[in-house]
Short mmCIF file of C-alpha atoms in Angstrom, two decimals:
data_model
loop_
_atom_site.label_atom_id
_atom_site.label_comp_id
_atom_site.label_asym_id
_atom_site.label_seq_id
_atom_site.Cartn_x
_atom_site.Cartn_y
_atom_site.Cartn_z
CA MET A 1 -38.62 13.78 38.14
CA ALA A 2 -38.54 17.47 37.18
CA ASP A 3 -36.94 18.44 33.91
CA GLU A 4 -35.99 22.04 34.64
CA TYR A 5 -34.15 22.46 31.34
CA ASP A 6 -36.47 20.41 29.10
CA LEU A 7 -33.70 17.94 28.38
CA ARG A 8 -36.40 15.67 26.99
CA ARG A 9 -36.10 17.68 23.78
CA PHE A 10 -32.71 16.07 23.20
CA ILE A 11 -34.02 12.60 24.03
CA ARG A 12 -36.89 13.04 21.57
CA ALA A 13 -34.56 14.28 18.83
CA GLN A 14 -32.00 11.53 19.39
CA ARG A 15 -34.44 8.64 19.76
CA PRO A 16 -34.95 7.84 16.05
CA VAL A 17 -31.38 8.54 14.91
CA TYR A 18 -28.97 7.93 17.78
CA GLN A 19 -27.76 4.49 16.67
CA LYS A 20 -27.32 5.74 13.10
CA ALA A 21 -25.37 8.79 14.33
CA LEU A 22 -23.15 6.61 16.51
CA GLY A 23 -22.55 4.29 13.57
CA CYS A 24 -21.56 7.25 11.40
CA LEU A 25 -19.11 8.47 14.03
CA ARG A 26 -17.53 5.04 14.28
CA LYS A 27 -17.00 5.09 10.51
CA GLY A 28 -15.44 8.55 10.62
CA THR A 29 -18.37 10.56 9.26
CA MET A 30 -21.19 12.61 10.71
CA GLU A 31 -24.56 13.65 9.40
CA PRO A 32 -24.67 17.46 9.77
CA THR A 33 -28.36 17.46 10.70
CA TYR A 34 -27.55 15.46 13.86
CA MET A 35 -24.84 17.78 15.17
CA LYS A 36 -27.09 20.21 17.01
CA PHE A 37 -28.66 17.58 19.27
CA ILE A 38 -25.81 15.05 19.47
CA PHE A 39 -23.13 17.67 20.23
CA PRO A 40 -25.10 20.65 21.59
CA ARG A 41 -23.43 24.02 22.01
CA LEU A 42 -23.84 27.06 24.19
CA ALA A 43 -26.45 29.56 23.01
CA LYS A 44 -24.99 32.68 21.47
CA GLY A 45 -25.74 35.95 23.19
CA ASP A 46 -26.80 37.72 20.00
CA GLY A 47 -30.34 36.45 19.70
CA PRO A 48 -32.77 33.87 20.94
CA PRO A 49 -31.32 30.42 21.56
CA SER A 50 -32.01 27.68 19.05
CA ARG A 51 -34.09 24.71 20.18
CA TYR A 52 -31.02 22.61 20.92
CA SER A 53 -28.79 25.27 22.45
CA ILE A 54 -27.60 24.96 26.02
CA THR A 55 -28.15 28.22 27.89
CA SER A 56 -25.95 27.83 30.98
CA LEU A 57 -23.28 25.76 32.68
CA ASP A 58 -25.98 24.44 35.01
CA GLU A 59 -27.92 23.12 32.03
CA ALA A 60 -24.75 21.55 30.61
CA ARG A 61 -24.12 19.89 33.98
CA ALA A 62 -27.68 18.58 34.04
CA TYR A 63 -27.19 17.20 30.51
CA LEU A 64 -24.00 15.38 31.50
CA SER A 65 -25.61 14.17 34.73
CA SER A 66 -28.45 12.54 32.84
CA PRO A 67 -27.63 8.84 32.63
CA LEU A 68 -29.01 8.69 29.09
CA LEU A 69 -27.80 11.99 27.63
CA GLY A 70 -24.49 12.10 29.47
CA GLY A 71 -23.88 8.47 28.60
CA ARG A 72 -24.62 9.07 24.95
CA TYR A 73 -22.43 12.17 24.81
CA ARG A 74 -19.51 10.27 26.29
CA GLU A 75 -20.18 7.31 23.98
CA CYS A 76 -20.11 9.58 20.92
CA VAL A 77 -16.92 11.32 22.03
CA GLY A 78 -15.41 7.92 22.77
CA ALA A 79 -16.31 6.78 19.26
CA LEU A 80 -14.08 9.57 17.95
CA LEU A 81 -10.93 8.45 19.76
CA PRO A 82 -10.00 5.73 17.25
CA LEU A 83 -10.08 8.42 14.56
CA PHE A 84 -7.20 10.34 16.15
CA ALA A 85 -5.12 10.08 12.98
CA ALA A 86 -7.87 11.61 10.85
CA ASN A 87 -8.29 15.31 10.42
CA VAL A 88 -11.31 16.68 12.30
CA HIS A 89 -12.32 18.64 9.21
CA ALA A 90 -12.28 15.47 7.09
CA VAL A 91 -14.68 13.78 9.52
CA PHE A 92 -17.00 16.71 10.23
CA GLY A 93 -16.43 19.35 7.60
CA GLU A 94 -15.36 22.87 8.47
CA ALA A 95 -18.54 24.17 10.13
CA ASP A 96 -19.31 21.01 12.11
CA ALA A 97 -15.69 20.77 13.29
CA ARG A 98 -16.15 24.25 14.79
CA ASP A 99 -19.41 23.13 16.36
CA LEU A 100 -17.75 20.03 17.85
CA HIS A 101 -14.99 22.21 19.29
CA ALA A 102 -17.59 24.52 20.84
CA SER A 103 -19.56 21.58 22.26
CA LEU A 104 -16.48 19.96 23.79
CA THR A 105 -15.49 23.31 25.30
CA LEU A 106 -18.91 23.80 26.88
CA PHE A 107 -19.12 20.34 28.40
CA SER A 108 -15.50 20.42 29.51
CA ALA A 109 -16.20 23.67 31.36
CA ALA A 110 -19.28 22.08 32.90
CA SER A 111 -17.31 19.06 34.07
CA PRO A 112 -13.61 19.94 34.23
CA ARG A 113 -12.48 16.46 35.27
CA GLU A 114 -13.76 14.76 32.12
CA PHE A 115 -10.58 13.15 30.84
CA LEU A 116 -12.30 11.97 27.67
CA LEU A 117 -13.28 15.51 26.68
CA GLU A 118 -9.85 16.88 27.50
CA THR A 119 -8.27 14.18 25.36
CA MET A 120 -10.24 15.34 22.33
CA PHE A 121 -8.79 18.85 22.64
CA GLU A 122 -5.33 17.31 22.39
CA VAL A 123 -6.28 14.94 19.57
CA TRP A 124 -7.97 17.41 17.24
CA PHE A 125 -7.69 20.97 18.53
CA ASP A 126 -4.01 21.39 19.48
CA GLY A 127 -4.92 21.43 23.17
CA THR A 128 -7.01 24.58 22.85
CA VAL A 129 -10.59 25.34 23.81
CA ASP A 130 -13.05 27.24 21.64
CA GLU A 131 -12.48 30.91 22.44
CA GLY A 132 -15.97 32.05 21.40
CA THR A 133 -17.55 29.60 23.83
CA MET A 134 -15.23 30.69 26.64
CA VAL A 135 -16.02 34.37 26.01
CA GLU A 136 -19.75 33.60 26.13
CA LEU A 137 -19.36 31.52 29.30
CA ASN A 138 -17.50 34.37 30.96
CA ARG A 139 -20.22 36.78 29.86
CA ILE A 140 -23.06 34.76 31.39
CA SER A 141 -21.21 33.85 34.59
#
């Protein structure tokens, strides 16, 4: 099967640490070094994309369509639901909370009927999407 977007890079990065990352999320913590490949974000338009950036909505759709990657993404987001009473910044820290918001915005735009993703906006982000991600998505569309 063709891998047009080299999604294998995420599988390779996640392979040795996925279970540990999921365990951290279930305990209400997150290892910052895992954020970029567990909760990938849209590449910024002001330079070359990082290794784990998503460069388009089509790539984000392919990621979510992957049984492994899409399943893991949903599993990680689902692991956050029991933490609804916690503050997102307490779980992730300031920078990683922004990154989570950006990641959820990207994947929600790629799959607008994802109830789980929409729920997280309500739980932790006052029902709002990440504006920077939306601006970038509008720019590349």
